[in-house]
Coordinates of C-alpha atoms and ligand atoms in Angstrom, one line a residue:
M1 CA -59.8 -65.2 -73.8
K2 CA -62.4 -62.9 -75.0
L3 CA -64.5 -60.6 -72.7
L4 CA -68.3 -60.8 -72.6
F5 CA -68.4 -57.4 -74.4
E6 CA -66.2 -58.7 -77.2
R7 CA -68.4 -61.8 -77.7
S8 CA -71.5 -59.7 -77.9
V9 CA -73.5 -59.8 -81.1
S10 CA -76.1 -57.1 -81.6
G11 CA -79.7 -58.4 -81.3
R12 CA -78.7 -61.8 -79.8
R13 CA -80.8 -62.8 -76.8
S14 CA -81.3 -65.4 -74.1
D15 CA -84.3 -66.0 -72.0
L16 CA -82.5 -65.9 -68.6
L17 CA -84.7 -63.1 -67.4
G18 CA -88.4 -63.5 -67.4
S19 CA -90.6 -60.8 -68.6
C20 CA -91.3 -58.0 -66.2
D21 CA -94.4 -58.7 -64.1
V22 CA -94.9 -55.3 -62.5
E23 CA -96.0 -52.1 -64.1
Y24 CA -93.3 -49.9 -65.5
A25 CA -92.9 -46.6 -63.6
A26 CA -92.0 -43.5 -65.5
L27 CA -88.7 -42.0 -64.4
P28 CA -88.5 -38.2 -64.3
E29 CA -86.8 -37.0 -67.4
E30 CA -83.7 -35.7 -65.6
F31 CA -82.9 -39.1 -64.2
A32 CA -83.4 -41.0 -67.4
R33 CA -80.3 -42.0 -69.3
K34 CA -79.7 -40.5 -72.7
N35 CA -78.1 -43.6 -74.4
P36 CA -78.9 -47.3 -73.9
P37 CA -76.4 -49.1 -71.7
A38 CA -73.6 -51.0 -73.6
L39 CA -74.5 -54.4 -72.2
P40 CA -73.3 -57.5 -73.9
E41 CA -75.9 -59.4 -76.0
M42 CA -75.4 -63.1 -75.9
S43 CA -77.1 -66.4 -76.0
E44 CA -77.3 -68.5 -72.8
V45 CA -74.9 -71.2 -74.0
D46 CA -72.3 -68.5 -74.8
V47 CA -72.7 -67.0 -71.3
S48 CA -72.3 -70.4 -69.8
R49 CA -69.2 -71.2 -71.8
H50 CA -67.7 -67.8 -71.0
Y51 CA -67.9 -68.4 -67.2
T52 CA -66.7 -72.0 -67.5
E53 CA -63.7 -70.8 -69.4
L54 CA -63.1 -68.1 -66.8
N55 CA -63.3 -70.7 -64.1
Q56 CA -60.7 -72.9 -65.9
Q57 CA -58.2 -70.0 -66.0
V58 CA -57.9 -69.8 -62.3
H59 CA -56.6 -72.1 -59.5
G60 CA -59.1 -72.5 -56.7
V61 CA -59.3 -74.7 -53.6
N62 CA -61.4 -77.1 -55.7
S63 CA -58.7 -77.4 -58.3
G64 CA -55.8 -78.4 -56.2
F65 CA -53.4 -77.7 -53.3
Y66 CA -53.4 -74.1 -52.3
P67 CA -50.9 -73.5 -49.4
L68 CA -51.1 -69.7 -49.5
G69 CA -49.6 -68.9 -46.0
S70 CA -51.5 -66.4 -43.9
C71 CA -54.5 -66.6 -46.2
T72 CA -56.0 -70.0 -45.1
M73 CA -57.2 -71.3 -48.4
K74 CA -59.0 -74.3 -47.0
Y75 CA -61.9 -76.3 -48.3
N76 CA -65.2 -74.9 -47.2
P77 CA -67.9 -77.5 -46.6
R78 CA -70.9 -77.3 -49.1
V79 CA -73.4 -77.4 -46.2
D80 CA -72.3 -73.9 -45.2
E81 CA -73.2 -72.6 -48.7
D82 CA -76.5 -74.5 -48.6
M83 CA -77.4 -72.7 -45.3
A84 CA -76.4 -69.3 -46.6
A85 CA -78.6 -69.9 -49.7
L86 CA -81.8 -70.5 -47.6
Q87 CA -84.5 -68.1 -48.7
G88 CA -85.2 -67.0 -45.2
F89 CA -81.7 -65.6 -45.0
T90 CA -81.3 -64.3 -48.6
G91 CA -84.7 -62.7 -48.8
I92 CA -84.4 -60.3 -45.9
H93 CA -84.1 -56.5 -46.0
P94 CA -82.0 -54.5 -43.6
L95 CA -84.9 -52.3 -42.8
A96 CA -87.4 -55.1 -42.1
P97 CA -89.2 -54.7 -38.8
K98 CA -87.3 -56.5 -36.0
D99 CA -90.1 -58.9 -35.3
A100 CA -89.9 -60.2 -38.9
V101 CA -86.2 -61.0 -38.7
Q102 CA -85.9 -62.7 -35.3
G103 CA -84.3 -65.8 -36.8
C104 CA -81.6 -63.7 -38.4
Q105 CA -81.0 -61.9 -35.1
E106 CA -80.6 -65.3 -33.4
V107 CA -78.0 -66.3 -36.0
L108 CA -76.0 -63.1 -35.2
D109 CA -76.4 -63.5 -31.4
T110 CA -75.5 -67.2 -31.4
A111 CA -72.5 -66.8 -33.7
A112 CA -71.3 -63.9 -31.5
G113 CA -71.8 -66.0 -28.4
Y114 CA -69.7 -68.9 -29.8
L115 CA -67.0 -66.6 -31.1
C116 CA -66.8 -64.8 -27.7
E117 CA -66.4 -68.2 -26.1
I118 CA -63.7 -69.2 -28.5
T119 CA -61.7 -66.0 -28.2
G120 CA -62.3 -65.1 -24.5
M121 CA -64.1 -61.8 -25.4
D122 CA -67.3 -60.3 -23.9
G123 CA -68.7 -58.5 -27.0
M124 CA -68.6 -59.0 -30.7
T125 CA -69.7 -57.1 -33.8
F126 CA -69.9 -58.4 -37.4
Q127 CA -70.1 -55.0 -39.0
P128 CA -66.7 -54.8 -40.7
A129 CA -66.5 -56.2 -44.2
A130 CA -62.9 -57.6 -44.1
G131 CA -59.9 -58.1 -41.9
A132 CA -58.3 -54.8 -42.5
H133 CA -61.6 -53.1 -41.9
G134 CA -61.9 -55.1 -38.6
E135 CA -58.5 -53.9 -37.5
F136 CA -59.6 -50.4 -38.2
T137 CA -62.7 -51.0 -36.0
G138 CA -60.6 -52.6 -33.2
V139 CA -58.0 -49.9 -33.1
M140 CA -60.7 -47.2 -33.1
L141 CA -62.1 -48.9 -30.0
I142 CA -58.7 -48.4 -28.4
K143 CA -58.7 -44.8 -29.6
Q144 CA -62.2 -44.2 -28.2
Y145 CA -61.2 -45.7 -24.9
H146 CA -58.2 -43.4 -24.4
E147 CA -60.1 -40.3 -25.6
K148 CA -63.1 -40.9 -23.3
R149 CA -60.7 -41.0 -20.4
G150 CA -59.3 -37.7 -21.5
D151 CA -55.9 -39.3 -22.1
S152 CA -54.8 -37.5 -25.3
A153 CA -51.1 -38.2 -25.0
R154 CA -51.4 -41.8 -26.2
K155 CA -50.5 -41.4 -29.8
K156 CA -48.4 -44.4 -30.6
I157 CA -49.2 -48.0 -31.6
I158 CA -46.4 -50.5 -31.4
V159 CA -46.2 -53.0 -34.2
P160 CA -43.5 -55.7 -34.6
D161 CA -41.6 -55.9 -37.9
S162 CA -43.1 -59.3 -38.6
A163 CA -46.6 -57.9 -38.7
H164 CA -49.0 -58.2 -41.5
G165 CA -48.8 -55.0 -43.6
T166 CA -52.4 -54.1 -42.7
N167 CA -51.4 -53.6 -39.0
P168 CA -49.2 -50.5 -39.5
A169 CA -51.5 -49.2 -42.2
T170 CA -54.5 -49.5 -39.8
A171 CA -52.7 -47.6 -37.0
V172 CA -52.0 -44.8 -39.4
M173 CA -55.5 -44.8 -40.7
C174 CA -56.7 -44.4 -37.1
G175 CA -54.5 -41.4 -36.7
F176 CA -51.7 -43.1 -34.7
E177 CA -48.0 -43.0 -35.1
V178 CA -46.5 -46.4 -35.7
V179 CA -43.6 -47.6 -33.6
N180 CA -41.9 -50.6 -35.3
I181 CA -40.0 -53.0 -33.1
P182 CA -37.5 -55.6 -34.4
S183 CA -38.2 -59.3 -33.7
A184 CA -35.8 -61.4 -31.6
P185 CA -33.7 -63.9 -33.5
N186 CA -36.3 -66.6 -32.8
G187 CA -38.9 -64.6 -34.7
C188 CA -40.8 -63.6 -31.5
I189 CA -41.2 -60.2 -29.7
D190 CA -37.9 -58.9 -28.3
L191 CA -38.9 -58.0 -24.8
E192 CA -36.2 -55.5 -24.3
A193 CA -37.1 -53.7 -27.6
L194 CA -40.7 -53.6 -26.4
Q195 CA -39.8 -52.2 -23.0
A196 CA -37.7 -49.6 -24.6
V197 CA -40.6 -48.1 -26.5
L198 CA -43.3 -48.4 -23.9
G199 CA -44.4 -45.2 -22.2
D200 CA -47.1 -42.6 -21.4
D201 CA -47.5 -42.1 -25.2
T202 CA -48.3 -45.8 -25.8
A203 CA -51.9 -46.3 -27.0
G204 CA -51.5 -50.0 -27.7
L205 CA -49.8 -52.9 -29.3
M206 CA -50.9 -54.9 -32.3
L207 CA -49.8 -58.5 -32.4
T208 CA -50.5 -61.8 -34.2
N209 CA -49.9 -64.9 -32.1
P210 CA -49.0 -67.4 -33.5
N211 CA -47.1 -64.7 -35.5
T212 CA -46.5 -64.5 -39.2
V213 CA -43.6 -66.9 -39.1
G214 CA -45.9 -69.5 -37.6
I215 CA -44.5 -69.4 -34.1
F216 CA -46.4 -69.1 -30.9
D217 CA -44.8 -66.4 -28.7
E218 CA -44.3 -68.1 -25.3
N219 CA -43.8 -64.7 -23.6
I220 CA -47.2 -63.6 -24.5
L221 CA -48.4 -63.1 -20.9
E222 CA -45.4 -61.0 -20.1
I223 CA -45.9 -59.0 -23.3
T224 CA -49.5 -58.1 -22.6
R225 CA -48.6 -57.4 -18.9
L226 CA -45.9 -54.9 -19.9
V227 CA -48.2 -53.1 -22.3
H228 CA -51.0 -52.8 -19.7
E229 CA -48.6 -51.6 -17.1
A230 CA -47.6 -48.8 -19.4
G231 CA -51.3 -47.9 -19.8
G232 CA -51.7 -49.3 -23.3
L233 CA -54.2 -51.8 -24.7
C234 CA -53.4 -55.0 -26.6
Y235 CA -54.9 -55.7 -30.0
Y236 CA -54.9 -59.3 -31.3
D237 CA -54.8 -59.8 -35.1
G238 CA -56.7 -63.0 -35.3
A239 CA -57.2 -62.9 -39.1
N240 CA -56.3 -66.6 -39.0
L241 CA -57.3 -68.4 -35.9
N242 CA -56.7 -71.9 -37.4
A243 CA -53.9 -73.0 -35.1
V244 CA -55.5 -72.0 -31.8
M245 CA -59.3 -72.0 -32.0
G246 CA -60.7 -74.0 -29.2
I247 CA -57.3 -74.5 -27.7
V248 CA -56.1 -71.2 -26.3
R249 CA -58.0 -67.9 -26.1
P250 CA -56.6 -64.5 -27.0
G251 CA -58.7 -63.1 -24.1
D252 CA -56.7 -65.3 -21.7
M253 CA -53.4 -64.2 -23.3
G254 CA -54.3 -60.7 -22.1
F255 CA -55.7 -59.1 -25.3
D256 CA -58.4 -56.5 -25.0
C257 CA -59.8 -56.6 -28.5
I258 CA -59.4 -58.8 -31.6
H259 CA -60.5 -59.4 -35.1
L260 CA -61.3 -62.7 -36.8
N261 CA -61.5 -63.1 -40.5
L262 CA -64.6 -65.2 -41.0
H263 CA -63.4 -65.6 -44.6
K264 CA -60.3 -67.3 -43.6
T265 CA -61.0 -69.5 -40.6
F266 CA -64.7 -69.8 -40.6
A267 CA -65.9 -71.2 -43.9
T268 CA -66.3 -68.4 -46.3
P269 CA -64.4 -68.9 -49.5
H270 CA -62.2 -65.9 -50.4
G271 CA -59.5 -64.8 -52.7
G272 CA -61.8 -63.9 -55.6
G273 CA -62.8 -60.5 -54.1
G274 CA -66.2 -61.8 -52.9
P275 CA -67.7 -60.5 -49.7
G276 CA -65.9 -61.4 -46.5
A277 CA -66.8 -60.5 -43.0
C278 CA -64.9 -59.7 -39.9
A279 CA -65.8 -60.3 -36.3
V280 CA -64.4 -57.8 -33.9
G281 CA -64.5 -58.8 -30.3
C282 CA -63.6 -56.9 -27.1
K283 CA -63.5 -57.1 -23.4
E284 CA -66.4 -55.8 -21.3
F285 CA -64.9 -52.4 -20.7
L286 CA -64.7 -51.6 -24.4
K287 CA -68.2 -52.9 -25.3
E288 CA -69.8 -49.5 -25.1
F289 CA -67.8 -48.4 -28.2
L290 CA -68.7 -51.4 -30.3
P291 CA -70.7 -50.6 -33.5
H292 CA -74.4 -51.2 -33.1
S293 CA -75.9 -53.5 -35.6
A294 CA -78.2 -50.9 -37.0
L295 CA -77.6 -47.2 -37.7
M296 CA -78.2 -45.4 -34.5
E297 CA -77.6 -41.8 -33.4
G298 CA -75.5 -40.7 -30.5
G299 CA -73.7 -42.7 -27.9
D300 CA -70.0 -43.5 -27.8
S301 CA -70.2 -46.4 -30.3
I302 CA -68.4 -46.2 -33.6
Q303 CA -69.9 -47.1 -37.0
V304 CA -67.9 -48.6 -39.7
R305 CA -70.5 -49.8 -42.1
S306 CA -74.3 -49.9 -42.5
F307 CA -76.6 -52.3 -40.7
S308 CA -75.3 -55.8 -39.6
G309 CA -72.4 -56.3 -42.1
N310 CA -72.2 -59.2 -44.6
F311 CA -74.8 -61.3 -42.8
L312 CA -74.6 -64.4 -45.1
V313 CA -70.9 -64.8 -44.2
V314 CA -72.0 -65.0 -40.5
V315 CA -74.5 -67.7 -41.5
R316 CA -71.7 -69.7 -43.0
A317 CA -69.5 -69.2 -39.9
L318 CA -72.3 -70.3 -37.6
T319 CA -73.0 -73.4 -39.7
Y320 CA -69.3 -74.3 -39.7
L321 CA -69.2 -73.9 -35.9
L322 CA -72.4 -76.0 -35.4
T323 CA -71.2 -78.8 -37.7
L324 CA -67.8 -79.0 -36.0
G325 CA -69.1 -78.6 -32.5
R326 CA -67.1 -78.3 -29.3
E327 CA -64.8 -81.3 -30.1
G328 CA -64.5 -80.5 -33.8
V329 CA -63.2 -76.9 -33.5
P330 CA -60.0 -77.8 -31.5
E331 CA -59.6 -80.9 -33.7
A332 CA -59.5 -78.8 -36.8
A333 CA -56.9 -76.6 -35.1
R334 CA -54.8 -79.6 -34.1
N335 CA -54.9 -81.0 -37.7
A336 CA -53.9 -77.6 -39.1
V337 CA -50.8 -77.6 -36.9
L338 CA -50.1 -81.3 -37.6
N339 CA -50.3 -80.8 -41.4
A340 CA -48.0 -77.8 -41.3
N341 CA -45.4 -79.7 -39.2
Y342 CA -45.7 -82.8 -41.4
L343 CA -45.2 -80.8 -44.6
M344 CA -42.3 -78.9 -43.1
E345 CA -40.6 -82.1 -42.0
Q346 CA -41.1 -83.6 -45.5
I347 CA -39.5 -80.6 -47.2
K348 CA -36.7 -80.3 -44.7
G349 CA -33.4 -81.6 -46.0
T350 CA -33.9 -79.6 -49.2
F351 CA -35.3 -76.1 -48.7
V352 CA -34.6 -74.7 -45.3
P353 CA -37.2 -73.6 -42.8
A354 CA -36.5 -70.0 -41.6
F355 CA -37.0 -71.2 -38.0
D356 CA -36.2 -74.8 -37.3
R357 CA -38.7 -75.6 -34.6
V358 CA -42.2 -76.9 -34.2
C359 CA -44.5 -74.5 -36.1
M360 CA -48.2 -73.7 -35.7
H361 CA -50.5 -73.7 -38.7
E362 CA -47.9 -72.4 -41.2
F363 CA -44.2 -72.2 -41.7
V364 CA -41.7 -70.1 -43.7
L365 CA -38.9 -71.4 -45.9
D366 CA -35.8 -69.3 -46.3
L367 CA -34.4 -69.7 -49.9
S368 CA -31.6 -67.1 -49.6
S369 CA -28.8 -69.6 -49.5
Y370 CA -30.4 -71.7 -52.2
K371 CA -30.6 -68.6 -54.4
K372 CA -26.9 -67.9 -53.8
E373 CA -26.0 -71.4 -54.9
T374 CA -28.4 -71.8 -57.9
G375 CA -29.6 -68.3 -58.9
V376 CA -33.1 -69.6 -58.5
S377 CA -35.3 -67.3 -56.4
A378 CA -38.3 -67.9 -54.2
L379 CA -40.3 -66.3 -57.1
D380 CA -38.9 -68.9 -59.5
V381 CA -39.9 -71.8 -57.2
A382 CA -43.3 -70.3 -56.7
K383 CA -43.9 -69.9 -60.4
S384 CA -42.6 -73.5 -61.1
L385 CA -45.2 -74.9 -58.6
I386 CA -48.0 -73.7 -61.0
D387 CA -46.9 -76.2 -63.6
Y388 CA -47.5 -79.0 -61.0
G389 CA -51.0 -77.9 -60.3
M390 CA -50.2 -76.2 -57.1
H391 CA -51.0 -72.6 -56.1
P392 CA -47.8 -70.8 -55.1
P393 CA -47.2 -70.2 -51.4
T394 CA -47.2 -66.6 -50.1
M395 CA -43.9 -65.0 -51.3
Y396 CA -41.5 -62.5 -49.8
F397 CA -43.6 -62.2 -46.6
P398 CA -43.0 -61.8 -43.7
L399 CA -40.4 -59.2 -44.5
I400 CA -38.0 -60.4 -41.8
V401 CA -37.2 -63.5 -43.9
H402 CA -35.4 -62.9 -47.2
E403 CA -36.5 -65.1 -50.1
A404 CA -39.4 -66.2 -48.1
L405 CA -42.0 -68.8 -49.1
M406 CA -44.7 -69.2 -46.5
L407 CA -46.8 -72.4 -46.5
E408 CA -50.1 -73.1 -44.9
P409 CA -51.4 -76.4 -45.9
T410 CA -54.6 -76.2 -43.7
E411 CA -56.4 -79.0 -41.9
T412 CA -58.5 -80.0 -44.8
E413 CA -55.7 -81.6 -46.9
S414 CA -55.0 -85.3 -46.8
K415 CA -51.6 -87.0 -46.2
E416 CA -51.5 -88.0 -49.8
T417 CA -51.8 -84.4 -51.0
L418 CA -49.1 -83.3 -48.6
D419 CA -46.8 -86.1 -49.7
E420 CA -47.4 -85.2 -53.4
A421 CA -46.7 -81.5 -52.6
A422 CA -43.5 -82.4 -50.7
A423 CA -42.3 -84.5 -53.6
V424 CA -42.8 -81.6 -56.0
F425 CA -40.8 -79.3 -53.7
R426 CA -38.0 -81.9 -53.5
K427 CA -38.0 -82.2 -57.3
L428 CA -37.9 -78.5 -57.8
Y429 CA -35.0 -78.2 -55.4
E430 CA -33.0 -80.6 -57.6
L431 CA -34.1 -78.9 -60.8
G432 CA -32.7 -75.6 -59.6
F433 CA -29.2 -77.0 -59.6
R434 CA -29.6 -78.8 -63.0
D435 CA -31.7 -76.3 -65.0
P436 CA -32.1 -72.9 -63.3
E437 CA -33.0 -71.3 -66.7
F438 CA -36.0 -73.5 -67.0
M439 CA -37.2 -72.3 -63.6
H440 CA -36.5 -68.6 -64.4
N441 CA -39.0 -68.9 -67.2
A442 CA -41.7 -70.9 -65.3
P443 CA -44.6 -71.4 -65.5
H444 CA -44.6 -73.2 -68.8
N445 CA -48.1 -74.6 -68.9
A446 CA -50.3 -71.8 -67.5
P447 CA -52.6 -69.5 -69.4
I448 CA -50.2 -66.6 -68.7
G449 CA -46.5 -66.6 -67.9
R450 CA -45.1 -63.8 -65.8
P451 CA -47.2 -60.7 -65.9
D452 CA -45.4 -57.4 -65.4
E453 CA -46.2 -56.9 -61.7
V454 CA -44.9 -53.4 -61.5
Q455 CA -47.0 -52.3 -64.4
A456 CA -50.0 -54.1 -63.0
S457 CA -49.8 -52.4 -59.7
R458 CA -48.8 -48.9 -60.9
K459 CA -51.0 -48.7 -64.0
P460 CA -53.8 -51.2 -63.3
V461 CA -56.4 -51.6 -66.0
L462 CA -59.6 -52.0 -63.9
R463 CA -62.2 -51.1 -66.4
W464 CA -63.1 -52.3 -69.9
K465 CA -63.6 -49.4 -72.2
K466 CA -65.7 -49.7 -75.3
E467 CA -63.9 -48.8 -78.4
Q468 CA -65.5 -45.8 -80.1
Ligands
PLP1 C1 -55.4 -61.6 -44.2 C2 -54.9 -60.9 -43.0 C3 -55.3 -59.6 -42.7 C4 -56.2 -58.8 -43.5 O1 -57.4 -59.4 -43.8 P1 -58.3 -58.9 -45.1 O2 -59.6 -59.5 -45.0 O3 -57.5 -59.3 -46.3 O4 -58.4 -57.4 -45.1 C5 -54.7 -59.1 -41.5 N1 -53.8 -59.7 -40.8 C6 -53.4 -61.0 -41.1 C7 -52.4 -61.6 -40.2 C8 -53.9 -61.6 -42.2 O5 -53.5 -62.8 -42.5

């Protein structure tokens, strides 16, 4: 499809913008641009069609099933958007005097209170703009804690090999050395491997529980005890809290600080690069290091962003929590777990789960033996799903499973949708034996086939350049 710039016709106008109702101010010469900006010139209907066409090129939660494991692509109720669009929330300025934005402050405080209750934490900040940014914030709290105690020997962060890639990256960004530990055969933490690396140089452990293979680590209390005994702190990657919210609290599992992706579990749509927000929570003894909501001088607190973060994302999260209520939050979690187990059971018998046991909100299929038999890879299956109106699952993650497909149906899907999805998986399983070639070339009905992924990541074209 054509870009806006390519559709532009010189002199064409639409009246989307009203005329300017304030006086023009003269810019000093040095700041004035020399050439007019190369903005597209279009009529309103062309703009409208352009964005509709763009919309039709992508697969969103509103177009069909989207079981992208670890990403929680669930339906976000419209009421959350309605609340975030209220003028009292959208029309504020970060430098507005405090007494003019008390309502907004109440939103932040109430949301923080609820999330503290859900996670078992004592303090919460919404300053970070995304999950990885939140990890950075949380691990910096750990760093501050050790440094303020004058314990400069603690230079290592332990990360299991099943971790989300952002965990080791975060530890390095914060100036730590990463110690990788292998998972036990059941996908959980290997206690002996953990004990072997704990010591006076341990700053902390980063863990996701349920982990990235969708399994709840039953040794969690022992794990956090061992880390604490060694003098380290425990960081909980709660990017996706869908399986446990309202049921079990990271704070009770022994974690000292956590992050939650509001744009995964708490009602902000994501995946298109729009603003997310991350809640970072901590226990009482770390609160003094939490970022302040406004820029302040001094103290031991860290700053990771200006002001209060992406405030409207917090409005959505609070609306979501208020509409679900005390009963609805754990019910959503239970349904997320139920849906994942239901789908796994429906697929079983064809593709093989990597770990054949009750899962949490997501599960991983291991297609390595299927690939040996048919030549059809996890990538081929993922691409084939597109032709059936499904978004592919997460592929080749976690790294501990080869030919991995990771499915997270989420709690918002109906039984009918799950049955249809399972039927497609079973059909594709058969097709791999009959016509592997067809699957190697999938998708057959999508706007694009198989982009060159290496080229796209090594030489990304991120900017349109006007032809001279
Ligand atoms: C998504 C995710 C992250 C990172 O969140 P972003 O908002 O994408 O930075 C971290 N950990 C886990 C387990 C995740 O699923």
